[in-house]
Coordinates of C-alpha atoms in Angstrom, one line a residue:
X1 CA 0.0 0.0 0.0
X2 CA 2.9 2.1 0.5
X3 CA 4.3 2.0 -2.7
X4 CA 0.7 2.7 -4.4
X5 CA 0.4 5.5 -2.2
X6 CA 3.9 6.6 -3.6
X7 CA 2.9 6.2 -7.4
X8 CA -0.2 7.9 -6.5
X9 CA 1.5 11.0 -5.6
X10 CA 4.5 11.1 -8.3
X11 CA 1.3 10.7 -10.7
X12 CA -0.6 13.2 -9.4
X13 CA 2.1 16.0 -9.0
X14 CA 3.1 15.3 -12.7
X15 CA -0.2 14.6 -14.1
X16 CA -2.8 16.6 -11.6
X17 CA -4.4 18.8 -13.8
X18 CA -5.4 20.0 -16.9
X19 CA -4.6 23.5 -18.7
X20 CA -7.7 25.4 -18.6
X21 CA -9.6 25.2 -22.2
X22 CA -11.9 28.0 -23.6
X23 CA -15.3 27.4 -25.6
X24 CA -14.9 24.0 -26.8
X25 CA -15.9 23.7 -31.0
X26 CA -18.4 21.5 -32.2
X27 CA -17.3 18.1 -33.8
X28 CA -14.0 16.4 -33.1
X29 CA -10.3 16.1 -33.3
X30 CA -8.5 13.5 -34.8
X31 CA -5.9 12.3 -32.6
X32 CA -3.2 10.6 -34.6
X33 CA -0.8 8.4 -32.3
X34 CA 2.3 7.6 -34.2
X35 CA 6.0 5.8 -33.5
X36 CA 8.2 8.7 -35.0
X37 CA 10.9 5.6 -35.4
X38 CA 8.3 4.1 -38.1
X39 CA 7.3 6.9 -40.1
X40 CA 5.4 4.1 -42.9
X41 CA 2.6 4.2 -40.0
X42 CA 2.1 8.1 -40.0
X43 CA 1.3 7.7 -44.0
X44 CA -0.5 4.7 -43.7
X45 CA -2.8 7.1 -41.1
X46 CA -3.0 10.1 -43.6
X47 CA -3.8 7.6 -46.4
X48 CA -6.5 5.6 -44.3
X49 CA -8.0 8.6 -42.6
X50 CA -8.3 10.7 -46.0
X51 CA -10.6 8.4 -47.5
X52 CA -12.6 9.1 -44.9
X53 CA -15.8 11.3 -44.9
X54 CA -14.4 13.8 -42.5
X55 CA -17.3 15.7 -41.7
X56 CA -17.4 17.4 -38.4
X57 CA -13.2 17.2 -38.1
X58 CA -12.1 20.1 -36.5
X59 CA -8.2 19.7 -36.6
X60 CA -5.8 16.7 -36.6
X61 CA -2.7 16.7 -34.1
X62 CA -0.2 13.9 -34.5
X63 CA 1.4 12.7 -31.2
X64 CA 4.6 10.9 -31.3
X65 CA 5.6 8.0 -28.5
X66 CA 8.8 9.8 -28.1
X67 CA 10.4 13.1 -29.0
X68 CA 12.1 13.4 -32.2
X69 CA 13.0 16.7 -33.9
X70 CA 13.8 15.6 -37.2
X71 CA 9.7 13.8 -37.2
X72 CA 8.9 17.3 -37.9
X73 CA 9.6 17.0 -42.1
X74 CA 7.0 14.0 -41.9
X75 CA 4.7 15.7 -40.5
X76 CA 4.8 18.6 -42.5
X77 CA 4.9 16.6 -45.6
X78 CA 1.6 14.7 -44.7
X79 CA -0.1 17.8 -43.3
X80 CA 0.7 20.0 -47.1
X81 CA -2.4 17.9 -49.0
X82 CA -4.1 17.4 -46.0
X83 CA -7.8 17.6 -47.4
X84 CA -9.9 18.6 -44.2
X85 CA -9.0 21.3 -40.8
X86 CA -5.3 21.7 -40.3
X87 CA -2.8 19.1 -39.0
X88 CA -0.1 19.6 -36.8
X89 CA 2.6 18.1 -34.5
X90 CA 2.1 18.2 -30.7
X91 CA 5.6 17.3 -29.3
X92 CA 5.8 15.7 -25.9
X93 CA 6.8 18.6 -23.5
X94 CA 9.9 18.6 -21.1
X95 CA 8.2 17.1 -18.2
X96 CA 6.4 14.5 -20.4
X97 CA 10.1 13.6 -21.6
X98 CA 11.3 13.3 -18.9
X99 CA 8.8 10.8 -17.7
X100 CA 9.0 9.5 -20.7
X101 CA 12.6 8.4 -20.6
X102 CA 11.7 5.8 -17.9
X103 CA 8.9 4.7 -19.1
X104 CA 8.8 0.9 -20.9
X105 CA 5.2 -0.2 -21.0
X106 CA 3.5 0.2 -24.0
X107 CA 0.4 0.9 -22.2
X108 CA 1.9 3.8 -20.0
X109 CA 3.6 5.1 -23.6
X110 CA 0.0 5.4 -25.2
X111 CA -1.8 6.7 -22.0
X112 CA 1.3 9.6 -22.5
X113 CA 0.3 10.5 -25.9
X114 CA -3.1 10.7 -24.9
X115 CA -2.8 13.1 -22.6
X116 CA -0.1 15.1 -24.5
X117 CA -2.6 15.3 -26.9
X118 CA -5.7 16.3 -24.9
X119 CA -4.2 19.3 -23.7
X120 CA -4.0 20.9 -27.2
X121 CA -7.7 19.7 -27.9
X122 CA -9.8 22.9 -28.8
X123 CA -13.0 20.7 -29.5
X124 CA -15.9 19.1 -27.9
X125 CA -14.9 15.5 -28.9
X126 CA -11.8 13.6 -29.7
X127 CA -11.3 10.5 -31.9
X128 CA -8.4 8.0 -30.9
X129 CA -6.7 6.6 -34.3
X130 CA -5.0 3.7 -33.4
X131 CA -2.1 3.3 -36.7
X132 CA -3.2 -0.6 -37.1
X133 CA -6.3 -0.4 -37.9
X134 CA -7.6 0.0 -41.1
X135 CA -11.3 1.3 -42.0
X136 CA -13.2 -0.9 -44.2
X137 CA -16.3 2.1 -45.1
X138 CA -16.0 5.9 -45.9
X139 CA -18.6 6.7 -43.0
X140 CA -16.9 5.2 -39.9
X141 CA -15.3 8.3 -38.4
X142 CA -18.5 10.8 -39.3
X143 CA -21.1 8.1 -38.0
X144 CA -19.3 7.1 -34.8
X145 CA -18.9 10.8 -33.6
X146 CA -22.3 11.6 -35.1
X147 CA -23.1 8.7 -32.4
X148 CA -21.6 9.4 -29.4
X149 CA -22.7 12.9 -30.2
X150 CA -26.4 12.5 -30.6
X151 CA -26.7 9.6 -28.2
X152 CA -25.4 12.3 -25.1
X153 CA -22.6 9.3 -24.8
X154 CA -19.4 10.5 -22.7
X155 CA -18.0 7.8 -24.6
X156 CA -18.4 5.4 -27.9
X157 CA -16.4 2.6 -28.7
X158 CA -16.0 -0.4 -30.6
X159 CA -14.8 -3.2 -28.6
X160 CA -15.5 -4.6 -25.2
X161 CA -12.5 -3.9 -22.9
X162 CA -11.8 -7.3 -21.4
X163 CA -12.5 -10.6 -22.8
X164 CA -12.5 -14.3 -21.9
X165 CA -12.6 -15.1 -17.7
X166 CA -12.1 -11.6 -16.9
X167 CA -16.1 -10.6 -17.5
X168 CA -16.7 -13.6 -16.2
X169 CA -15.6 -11.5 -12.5
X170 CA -16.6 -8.0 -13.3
X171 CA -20.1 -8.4 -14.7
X172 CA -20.5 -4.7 -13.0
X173 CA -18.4 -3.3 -15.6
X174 CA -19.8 -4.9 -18.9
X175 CA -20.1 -1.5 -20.3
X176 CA -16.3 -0.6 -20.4
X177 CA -15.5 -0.2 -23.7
X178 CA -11.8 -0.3 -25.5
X179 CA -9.4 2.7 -26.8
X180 CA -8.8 2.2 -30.3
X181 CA -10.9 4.3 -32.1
X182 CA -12.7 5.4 -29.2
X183 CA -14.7 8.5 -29.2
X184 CA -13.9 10.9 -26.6
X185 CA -16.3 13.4 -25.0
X186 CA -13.6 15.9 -23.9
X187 CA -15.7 17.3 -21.1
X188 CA -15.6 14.1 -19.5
X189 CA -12.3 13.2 -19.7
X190 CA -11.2 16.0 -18.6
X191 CA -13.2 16.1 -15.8
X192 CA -10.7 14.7 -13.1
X193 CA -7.0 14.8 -13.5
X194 CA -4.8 13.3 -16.4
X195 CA -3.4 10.9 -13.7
X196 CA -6.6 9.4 -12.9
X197 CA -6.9 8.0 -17.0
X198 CA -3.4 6.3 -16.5
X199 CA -3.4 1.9 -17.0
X200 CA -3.0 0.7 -13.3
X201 CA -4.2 -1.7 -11.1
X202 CA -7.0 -1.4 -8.6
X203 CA -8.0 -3.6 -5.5
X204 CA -11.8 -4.0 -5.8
X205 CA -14.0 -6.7 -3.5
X206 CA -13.5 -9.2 -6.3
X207 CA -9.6 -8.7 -6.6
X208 CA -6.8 -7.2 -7.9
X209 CA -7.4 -5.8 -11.6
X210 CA -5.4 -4.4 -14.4
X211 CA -7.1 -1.6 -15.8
X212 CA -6.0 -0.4 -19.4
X213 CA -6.0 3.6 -20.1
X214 CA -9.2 5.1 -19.3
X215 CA -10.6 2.0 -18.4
X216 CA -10.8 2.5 -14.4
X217 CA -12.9 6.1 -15.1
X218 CA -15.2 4.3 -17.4
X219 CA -15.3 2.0 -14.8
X220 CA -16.8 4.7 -12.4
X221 CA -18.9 6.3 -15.3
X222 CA -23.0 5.3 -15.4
X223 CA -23.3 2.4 -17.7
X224 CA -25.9 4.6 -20.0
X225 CA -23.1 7.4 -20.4
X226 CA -20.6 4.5 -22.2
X227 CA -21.7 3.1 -25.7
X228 CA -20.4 0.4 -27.9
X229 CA -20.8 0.5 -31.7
X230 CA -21.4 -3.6 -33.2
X231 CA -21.8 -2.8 -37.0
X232 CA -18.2 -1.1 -37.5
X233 CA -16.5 -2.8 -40.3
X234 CA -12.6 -2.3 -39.4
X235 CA -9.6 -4.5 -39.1
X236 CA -7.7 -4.2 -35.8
X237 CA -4.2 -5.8 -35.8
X238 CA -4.1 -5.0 -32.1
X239 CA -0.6 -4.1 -30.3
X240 CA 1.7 -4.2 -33.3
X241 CA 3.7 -1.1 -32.0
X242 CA 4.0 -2.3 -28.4
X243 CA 5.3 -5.7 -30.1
X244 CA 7.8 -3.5 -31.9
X245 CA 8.9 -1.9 -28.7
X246 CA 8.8 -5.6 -27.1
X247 CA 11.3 -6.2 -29.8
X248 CA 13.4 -3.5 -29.5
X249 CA 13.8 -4.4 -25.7
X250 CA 14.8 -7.9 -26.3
X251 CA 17.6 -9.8 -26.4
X252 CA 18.7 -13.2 -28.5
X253 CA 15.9 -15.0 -30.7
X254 CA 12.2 -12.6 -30.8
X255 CA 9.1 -14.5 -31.2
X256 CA 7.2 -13.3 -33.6
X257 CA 4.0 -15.5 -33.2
X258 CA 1.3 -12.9 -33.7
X259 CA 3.3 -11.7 -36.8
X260 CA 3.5 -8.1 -36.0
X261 CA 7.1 -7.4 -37.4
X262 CA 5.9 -9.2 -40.5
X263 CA 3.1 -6.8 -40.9
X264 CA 5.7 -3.7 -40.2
X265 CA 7.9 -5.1 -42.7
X266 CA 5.6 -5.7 -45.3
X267 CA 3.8 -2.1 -45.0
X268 CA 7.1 -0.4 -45.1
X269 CA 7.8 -2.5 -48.5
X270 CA 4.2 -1.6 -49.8
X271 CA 4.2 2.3 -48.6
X272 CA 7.9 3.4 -48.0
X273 CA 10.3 0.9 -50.1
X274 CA 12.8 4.5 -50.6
X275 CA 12.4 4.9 -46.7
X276 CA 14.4 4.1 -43.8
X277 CA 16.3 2.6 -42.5
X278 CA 14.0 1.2 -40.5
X279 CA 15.5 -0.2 -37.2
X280 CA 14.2 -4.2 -37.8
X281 CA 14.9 -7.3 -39.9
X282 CA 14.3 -7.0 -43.5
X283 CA 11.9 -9.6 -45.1
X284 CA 14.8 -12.1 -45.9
X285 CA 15.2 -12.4 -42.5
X286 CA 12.5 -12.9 -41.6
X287 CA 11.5 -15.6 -43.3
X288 CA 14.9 -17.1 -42.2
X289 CA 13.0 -17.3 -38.9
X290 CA 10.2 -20.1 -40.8
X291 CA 13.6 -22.9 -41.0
X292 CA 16.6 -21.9 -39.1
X293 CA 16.7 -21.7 -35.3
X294 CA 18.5 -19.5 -33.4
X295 CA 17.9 -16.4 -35.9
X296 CA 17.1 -12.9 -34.4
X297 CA 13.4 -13.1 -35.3
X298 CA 11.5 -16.8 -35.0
X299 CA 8.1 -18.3 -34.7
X300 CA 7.3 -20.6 -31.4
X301 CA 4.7 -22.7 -31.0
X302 CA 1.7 -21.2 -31.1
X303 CA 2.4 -19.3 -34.7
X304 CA 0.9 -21.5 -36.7
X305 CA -2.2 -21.5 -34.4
X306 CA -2.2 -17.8 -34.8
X307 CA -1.5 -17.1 -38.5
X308 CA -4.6 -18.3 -39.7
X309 CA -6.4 -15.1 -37.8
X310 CA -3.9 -12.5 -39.1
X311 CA -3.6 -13.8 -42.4
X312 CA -7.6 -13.6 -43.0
X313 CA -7.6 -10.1 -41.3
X314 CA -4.9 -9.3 -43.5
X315 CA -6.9 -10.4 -46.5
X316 CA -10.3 -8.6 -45.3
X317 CA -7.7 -5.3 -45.5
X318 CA -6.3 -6.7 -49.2
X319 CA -9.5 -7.1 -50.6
X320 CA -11.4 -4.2 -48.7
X321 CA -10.2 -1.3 -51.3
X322 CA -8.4 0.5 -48.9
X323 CA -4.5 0.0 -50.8
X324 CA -3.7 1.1 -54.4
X325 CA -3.0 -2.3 -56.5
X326 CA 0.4 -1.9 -56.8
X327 CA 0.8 -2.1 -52.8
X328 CA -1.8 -5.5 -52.6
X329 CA 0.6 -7.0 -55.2
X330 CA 3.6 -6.3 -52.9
X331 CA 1.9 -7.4 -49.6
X332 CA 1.0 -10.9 -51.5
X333 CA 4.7 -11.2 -52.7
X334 CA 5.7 -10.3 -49.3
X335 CA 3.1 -13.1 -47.5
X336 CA 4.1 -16.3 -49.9
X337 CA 6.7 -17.7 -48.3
X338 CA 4.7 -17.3 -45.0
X339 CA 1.5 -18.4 -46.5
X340 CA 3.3 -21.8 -48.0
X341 CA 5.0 -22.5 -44.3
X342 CA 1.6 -22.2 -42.7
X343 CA -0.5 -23.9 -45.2
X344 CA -2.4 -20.7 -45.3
X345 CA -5.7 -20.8 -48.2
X346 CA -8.5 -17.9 -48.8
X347 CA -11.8 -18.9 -47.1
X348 CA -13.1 -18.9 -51.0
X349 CA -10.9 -21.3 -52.3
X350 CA -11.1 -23.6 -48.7
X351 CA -15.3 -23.9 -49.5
X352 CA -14.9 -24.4 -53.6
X353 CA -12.8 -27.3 -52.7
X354 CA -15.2 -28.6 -50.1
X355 CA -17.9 -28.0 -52.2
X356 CA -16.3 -29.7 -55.1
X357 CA -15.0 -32.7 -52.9

């Protein structure tokens, strides 16, 4: 109890408060949280959220995970043909890079550029782009806000924010909803201090619980207040640059068994080929990792148990008209050795042939 006490404090002298805001602006900011290191994912955003109907978006601010001057040219180059508001870099301050510097969870890292964000928010609403997942119809950004908007929701999102035994044990907070792509009433979450939104664990009278970022205030919000969207269609790779930091923290042979160095890789050969370097294996090596042991990057046990699920999101993104042609063609190059290791077939050609056997 003594430490938590401790943490509570640093938190809250850091993190206590919020700069005051004026009259907030009708419709939302787009809040575009981006690995400076991996520049492919802040074009990949422009070029997903562009094809957006953007209706109602008041401004865009990109938010890197980690200070870096030279980000700057990217950002300027993505914000000249930017087709709706104005776009613009919000670097992490001196205090946030401070606590920055000893910071390693991935969770903690996003809950950062959340709030480094928030405080330059000018609008009434905020929209949470996670850089993985990819929008499958023009209308999701205006209809979600329109939504959360018109429903008087402090919050809409499309996910639940636990799964498997966890709801099983806190059937009293069913209505907690995930981050990515979460629409944010900025009233509400600025309603008690930056600190409080922070991932941490809390002792309630069925346990001790890990709550993600946000999670712990929706936890405390009136069920009717939180809403989850069900007819979203959206691919969510889920934690691919967290498993990039994972990677860049290890040490010897990296499993790879939910692929998410593979996807990296592959985007930056679709989207940035000229680019780089970019500080992980090339493709080569990667698919090294499919026969020889003992290589930087591998696959464990349960990759062939999980390729199945990334490969057919993959393909709902490849056949969803959200890439130029050119860029499928170099994703399927990129996936055949992968796809012959792991026996992988398109759910079309699995039911012609068990039609036709």
């Amino acid at each position: 109890m003594k430490l938590h006490r401790l943490q509570h404090a640093f938190w809250s002298a850091l993190y206590g408060r919020w700069p005051e805001m004026g009259e907030a602006i009708p419709g939302y900011t787009l809040l575009l949280s981006v690995p400076p290191d991996l520049p492919v994912f802040l074009r990949l955003a422009v070029d997903i959220c562009r094809r957006q109907d953007l209706t109602h978006l008041v401004e865009t601010l990109v938010v890197p995970d980690t200070y870096d001057a030279a980000f700057a040219r990217e950002v300027a180059a993505a914000a000249s043909d930017w087709p709706a508001g104005r776009m613009r870099l919000v670097q992490p301050g001196p205090i946030d890079r401070l606590t920055r510097s000893g910071m390693t969870k991935a969770s903690l890292i996003h809950w950062l550029q959340l709030v480094v964000g928030a405080r330059e928010i000018r609008s009434s609403h905020a929209v949470v782009h996670d850089v993985d997942l990819f929008m499958l119809e023009p209308g999701f950004l205006r209809t979600s806000f329109e939504a959360c908007r018109d429903g008087g929701f402090f919050c809409l999102g499309n996910d639940e924010a636990w799964k498997g035994a966890v709801w099983t044990q806190l059937p009293r907070f069913a209505h907690v909803v995930a981050l990515w792509e979460m629409v944010i009433d900025m009233q509400w979450l600025r309603a008690g201090p930056p600190a409080a939104l922070r991932p941490q664990y809390a002792r309630l009278p069925e346990g001790l619980f890990w709550f993600e970022t946000s999670m712990l205030v929706q936890a405390g919000t009136a069920p009717e207040r939180i809403a989850r969207r069900r007819a979203a269609r959206a691919v969510h790779f889920g934690w691919v640059i967290g498993g990039y930091r994972a990677f860049q923290q290890s040490r010897g042979c990296f499993g790879d068994d939910h692929f998410r160095l593979l996807l990296i890789r592959l985007l930056i050969a679709a989207f940035d080929p000229e680019g780089g370097p970019y500080p992980l294996p090339g493709l080569a090596e990667l698919e090294r990792g499919l026969t020889e042991p003992g290589v930087r990057v591998g696959y464990g046990d349960t990759a062939r148990c999980n390729y199945p699920a990334f490969r057919d999101a993959l393909e709902q993104v490849l056949c969803g008209d959200v890439f130029p042609a050119r860029s499928v063609d170099v994703l399927r190059s990129g996936l055949a050795a992968f796809d012959a290791a792991f026996a992988w077939q398109p759910a079309l050609v699995e039911t012609l042939a068990a039609m036709s056997a």
